[in-house]
PDB file of C-alpha atoms in Angstrom:
ATOM      1  CA  GLN A 118      69.577 146.487 -28.666  1.00  0.00           C
ATOM      2  CA  VAL A 119      69.018 147.311 -32.307  1.00  0.00           C
ATOM      3  CA  GLN A 120      68.685 144.871 -35.175  1.00  0.00           C
ATOM      4  CA  LEU A 121      68.846 145.864 -38.823  1.00  0.00           C
ATOM      5  CA  VAL A 122      67.700 143.570 -41.615  1.00  0.00           C
ATOM      6  CA  GLU A 123      68.285 144.593 -45.227  1.00  0.00           C
ATOM      7  CA  SER A 124      66.521 143.291 -48.293  1.00  0.00           C
ATOM      8  CA  GLY A 125      66.069 144.160 -51.938  1.00  0.00           C
ATOM      9  CA  GLY A 126      69.511 143.481 -53.331  1.00  0.00           C
ATOM     10  CA  ALA A 127      69.533 141.966 -56.815  1.00  0.00           C
ATOM     11  CA  SER A 128      71.244 141.881 -60.188  1.00  0.00           C
ATOM     12  CA  VAL A 129      70.173 144.528 -62.689  1.00  0.00           C
ATOM     13  CA  GLN A 130      71.405 145.979 -65.943  1.00  0.00           C
ATOM     14  CA  ALA A 131      73.122 149.343 -66.092  1.00  0.00           C
ATOM     15  CA  GLY A 132      70.558 152.115 -66.119  1.00  0.00           C
ATOM     16  CA  GLY A 133      68.108 150.091 -64.086  1.00  0.00           C
ATOM     17  CA  SER A 134      66.649 150.727 -60.660  1.00  0.00           C
ATOM     18  CA  LEU A 135      66.478 148.963 -57.315  1.00  0.00           C
ATOM     19  CA  ARG A 136      64.912 149.754 -53.987  1.00  0.00           C
ATOM     20  CA  LEU A 137      66.672 148.546 -50.875  1.00  0.00           C
ATOM     21  CA  SER A 138      64.765 148.202 -47.637  1.00  0.00           C
ATOM     22  CA  CYS A 139      65.924 147.957 -44.055  1.00  0.00           C
ATOM     23  CA  ALA A 140      63.713 146.781 -41.213  1.00  0.00           C
ATOM     24  CA  VAL A 141      64.808 148.510 -38.023  1.00  0.00           C
ATOM     25  CA  TYR A 142      64.079 146.653 -34.807  1.00  0.00           C
ATOM     26  CA  ALA A 143      64.559 149.175 -32.015  1.00  0.00           C
ATOM     27  CA  ASP A 144      62.567 150.307 -29.025  1.00  0.00           C
ATOM     28  CA  THR A 145      62.877 153.972 -29.994  1.00  0.00           C
ATOM     29  CA  TYR A 146      63.255 153.961 -33.768  1.00  0.00           C
ATOM     30  CA  SER A 147      62.633 157.687 -34.091  1.00  0.00           C
ATOM     31  CA  ASN A 148      65.708 158.483 -31.967  1.00  0.00           C
ATOM     32  CA  TYR A 149      68.134 156.985 -34.473  1.00  0.00           C
ATOM     33  CA  CYS A 150      70.040 158.442 -37.359  1.00  0.00           C
ATOM     34  CA  LEU A 151      69.989 155.915 -40.184  1.00  0.00           C
ATOM     35  CA  GLY A 152      72.060 155.402 -43.266  1.00  0.00           C
ATOM     36  CA  TRP A 153      73.457 153.220 -45.994  1.00  0.00           C
ATOM     37  CA  PHE A 154      77.074 152.260 -46.532  1.00  0.00           C
ATOM     38  CA  ARG A 155      78.503 150.023 -49.216  1.00  0.00           C
ATOM     39  CA  GLN A 156      81.614 148.002 -49.750  1.00  0.00           C
ATOM     40  CA  ALA A 157      82.889 146.741 -53.070  1.00  0.00           C
ATOM     41  CA  PRO A 158      85.399 143.879 -53.298  1.00  0.00           C
ATOM     42  CA  GLY A 159      88.882 145.101 -52.473  1.00  0.00           C
ATOM     43  CA  LYS A 160      87.667 148.556 -51.467  1.00  0.00           C
ATOM     44  CA  GLN A 161      86.975 150.314 -48.204  1.00  0.00           C
ATOM     45  CA  ARG A 162      83.492 150.896 -46.906  1.00  0.00           C
ATOM     46  CA  GLU A 163      81.997 154.148 -48.074  1.00  0.00           C
ATOM     47  CA  GLY A 164      78.960 156.074 -47.020  1.00  0.00           C
ATOM     48  CA  VAL A 165      76.196 156.364 -49.566  1.00  0.00           C
ATOM     49  CA  ALA A 166      73.347 158.228 -47.888  1.00  0.00           C
ATOM     50  CA  ALA A 167      72.142 159.044 -44.402  1.00  0.00           C
ATOM     51  CA  ILE A 168      69.170 160.707 -42.743  1.00  0.00           C
ATOM     52  CA  ASP A 169      68.688 162.143 -39.270  1.00  0.00           C
ATOM     53  CA  THR A 170      65.667 162.241 -36.991  1.00  0.00           C
ATOM     54  CA  ARG A 171      64.495 165.519 -38.520  1.00  0.00           C
ATOM     55  CA  GLY A 172      64.628 164.145 -42.050  1.00  0.00           C
ATOM     56  CA  THR A 173      67.761 165.959 -43.172  1.00  0.00           C
ATOM     57  CA  ARG A 174      69.612 163.911 -45.771  1.00  0.00           C
ATOM     58  CA  ILE A 175      73.190 163.700 -46.973  1.00  0.00           C
ATOM     59  CA  TYR A 176      74.514 161.886 -50.021  1.00  0.00           C
ATOM     60  CA  ALA A 177      77.865 160.846 -51.374  1.00  0.00           C
ATOM     61  CA  ASP A 178      78.777 162.837 -54.466  1.00  0.00           C
ATOM     62  CA  SER A 179      78.909 159.632 -56.494  1.00  0.00           C
ATOM     63  CA  VAL A 180      75.210 158.905 -55.949  1.00  0.00           C
ATOM     64  CA  LYS A 181      73.725 162.385 -55.691  1.00  0.00           C
ATOM     65  CA  ASP A 182      70.765 162.869 -58.035  1.00  0.00           C
ATOM     66  CA  ARG A 183      70.524 159.101 -58.579  1.00  0.00           C
ATOM     67  CA  PHE A 184      69.824 157.691 -55.111  1.00  0.00           C
ATOM     68  CA  THR A 185      67.179 158.758 -52.596  1.00  0.00           C
ATOM     69  CA  ILE A 186      67.102 157.811 -48.925  1.00  0.00           C
ATOM     70  CA  ALA A 187      63.846 157.799 -47.009  1.00  0.00           C
ATOM     71  CA  ARG A 188      62.628 156.666 -43.612  1.00  0.00           C
ATOM     72  CA  ASP A 189      59.151 155.589 -42.609  1.00  0.00           C
ATOM     73  CA  ASN A 190      58.721 156.177 -38.897  1.00  0.00           C
ATOM     74  CA  ALA A 191      55.358 154.424 -38.902  1.00  0.00           C
ATOM     75  CA  LYS A 192      56.863 151.223 -40.292  1.00  0.00           C
ATOM     76  CA  ASN A 193      60.275 151.417 -38.576  1.00  0.00           C
ATOM     77  CA  ALA A 194      61.855 151.156 -41.985  1.00  0.00           C
ATOM     78  CA  LEU A 195      64.582 152.738 -44.069  1.00  0.00           C
ATOM     79  CA  TYR A 196      64.749 152.732 -47.839  1.00  0.00           C
ATOM     80  CA  LEU A 197      67.239 153.496 -50.577  1.00  0.00           C
ATOM     81  CA  GLN A 198      65.835 154.102 -54.026  1.00  0.00           C
ATOM     82  CA  MET A 199      68.612 153.617 -56.554  1.00  0.00           C
ATOM     83  CA  ASN A 200      68.105 154.827 -60.112  1.00  0.00           C
ATOM     84  CA  SER A 201      70.399 154.947 -63.128  1.00  0.00           C
ATOM     85  CA  LEU A 202      72.556 152.226 -61.662  1.00  0.00           C
ATOM     86  CA  LYS A 203      76.115 151.902 -62.914  1.00  0.00           C
ATOM     87  CA  PRO A 204      78.639 149.052 -62.733  1.00  0.00           C
ATOM     88  CA  GLU A 205      80.565 151.112 -60.186  1.00  0.00           C
ATOM     89  CA  ASP A 206      77.584 150.761 -57.838  1.00  0.00           C
ATOM     90  CA  ILE A 207      78.298 147.051 -57.442  1.00  0.00           C
ATOM     91  CA  ALA A 208      78.770 146.380 -53.743  1.00  0.00           C
ATOM     92  CA  THR A 209      77.329 144.930 -50.588  1.00  0.00           C
ATOM     93  CA  TYR A 210      75.007 147.561 -49.116  1.00  0.00           C
ATOM     94  CA  TYR A 211      74.699 147.890 -45.354  1.00  0.00           C
ATOM     95  CA  CYS A 212      72.015 149.570 -43.313  1.00  0.00           C
ATOM     96  CA  VAL A 213      73.423 151.444 -40.302  1.00  0.00           C
ATOM     97  CA  ALA A 214      72.012 153.174 -37.241  1.00  0.00           C
ATOM     98  CA  GLU A 215      73.209 155.390 -34.441  1.00  0.00           C
ATOM     99  CA  ALA A 216      71.332 156.827 -31.478  1.00  0.00           C
ATOM    100  CA  TRP A 217      71.867 160.523 -32.218  1.00  0.00           C
ATOM    101  CA  ALA A 218      69.406 163.381 -31.945  1.00  0.00           C
ATOM    102  CA  GLY A 219      71.641 165.940 -33.610  1.00  0.00           C
ATOM    103  CA  GLU A 220      72.249 166.783 -37.239  1.00  0.00           C
ATOM    104  CA  ILE A 221      73.323 164.039 -39.592  1.00  0.00           C
ATOM    105  CA  ARG A 222      76.296 166.106 -40.724  1.00  0.00           C
ATOM    106  CA  ALA A 223      77.862 165.584 -37.299  1.00  0.00           C
ATOM    107  CA  LEU A 224      78.057 161.856 -38.028  1.00  0.00           C
ATOM    108  CA  GLY A 225      78.644 162.149 -41.718  1.00  0.00           C
ATOM    109  CA  PHE A 226      80.001 159.057 -43.434  1.00  0.00           C
ATOM    110  CA  THR A 227      82.473 157.976 -40.775  1.00  0.00           C
ATOM    111  CA  PRO A 228      81.803 154.250 -40.272  1.00  0.00           C
ATOM    112  CA  GLU A 229      82.935 154.328 -36.636  1.00  0.00           C
ATOM    113  CA  GLU A 230      80.161 156.820 -35.804  1.00  0.00           C
ATOM    114  CA  TYR A 231      77.482 154.173 -36.458  1.00  0.00           C
ATOM    115  CA  LYS A 232      77.157 151.521 -33.790  1.00  0.00           C
ATOM    116  CA  TYR A 233      74.652 149.218 -35.448  1.00  0.00           C
ATOM    117  CA  TRP A 234      75.091 147.462 -38.788  1.00  0.00           C
ATOM    118  CA  GLY A 235      72.971 145.048 -40.755  1.00  0.00           C
ATOM    119  CA  GLN A 236      74.270 141.931 -42.457  1.00  0.00           C
ATOM    120  CA  GLY A 237      74.271 143.488 -45.916  1.00  0.00           C
ATOM    121  CA  THR A 238      72.513 142.916 -49.223  1.00  0.00           C
ATOM    122  CA  GLN A 239      74.292 142.454 -52.545  1.00  0.00           C
ATOM    123  CA  VAL A 240      73.753 144.705 -55.541  1.00  0.00           C
ATOM    124  CA  ASN A 241      75.147 143.709 -58.921  1.00  0.00           C
ATOM    125  CA  VAL A 242      74.991 145.809 -62.061  1.00  0.00           C
ATOM    126  CA  SER A 243      75.845 144.413 -65.462  1.00  0.00           C
ATOM    127  CA  SER A 244      76.962 146.644 -68.302  1.00  0.00           C
TER     128      SER A 244
END
């Protein structure tokens, strides 16, 4: 069983920064690919960033060069550093996990590929 608990969501002005955190409660944390999805009101879930067990990262084009995903295997944690935030980044952000030892590109940003989801944390950006 895996439990994911996000934190760090807040309201910021456009151009500001936030750091989301996800505590990963799993017996074998290092065996999981981890990622962040988001969902804005009235829109479908979309992948934002993901990282595999080797540290390979993928990003959505919309956040590339602004967001950075990182995992801390010692702390069983996942992070998303978000810089230069825009109003279009407003969404509920979800931490996700999947037991997968292969490359992250095999999972990509298909929501159904990730078995475990957190409860979400809200990010608001005012212009």
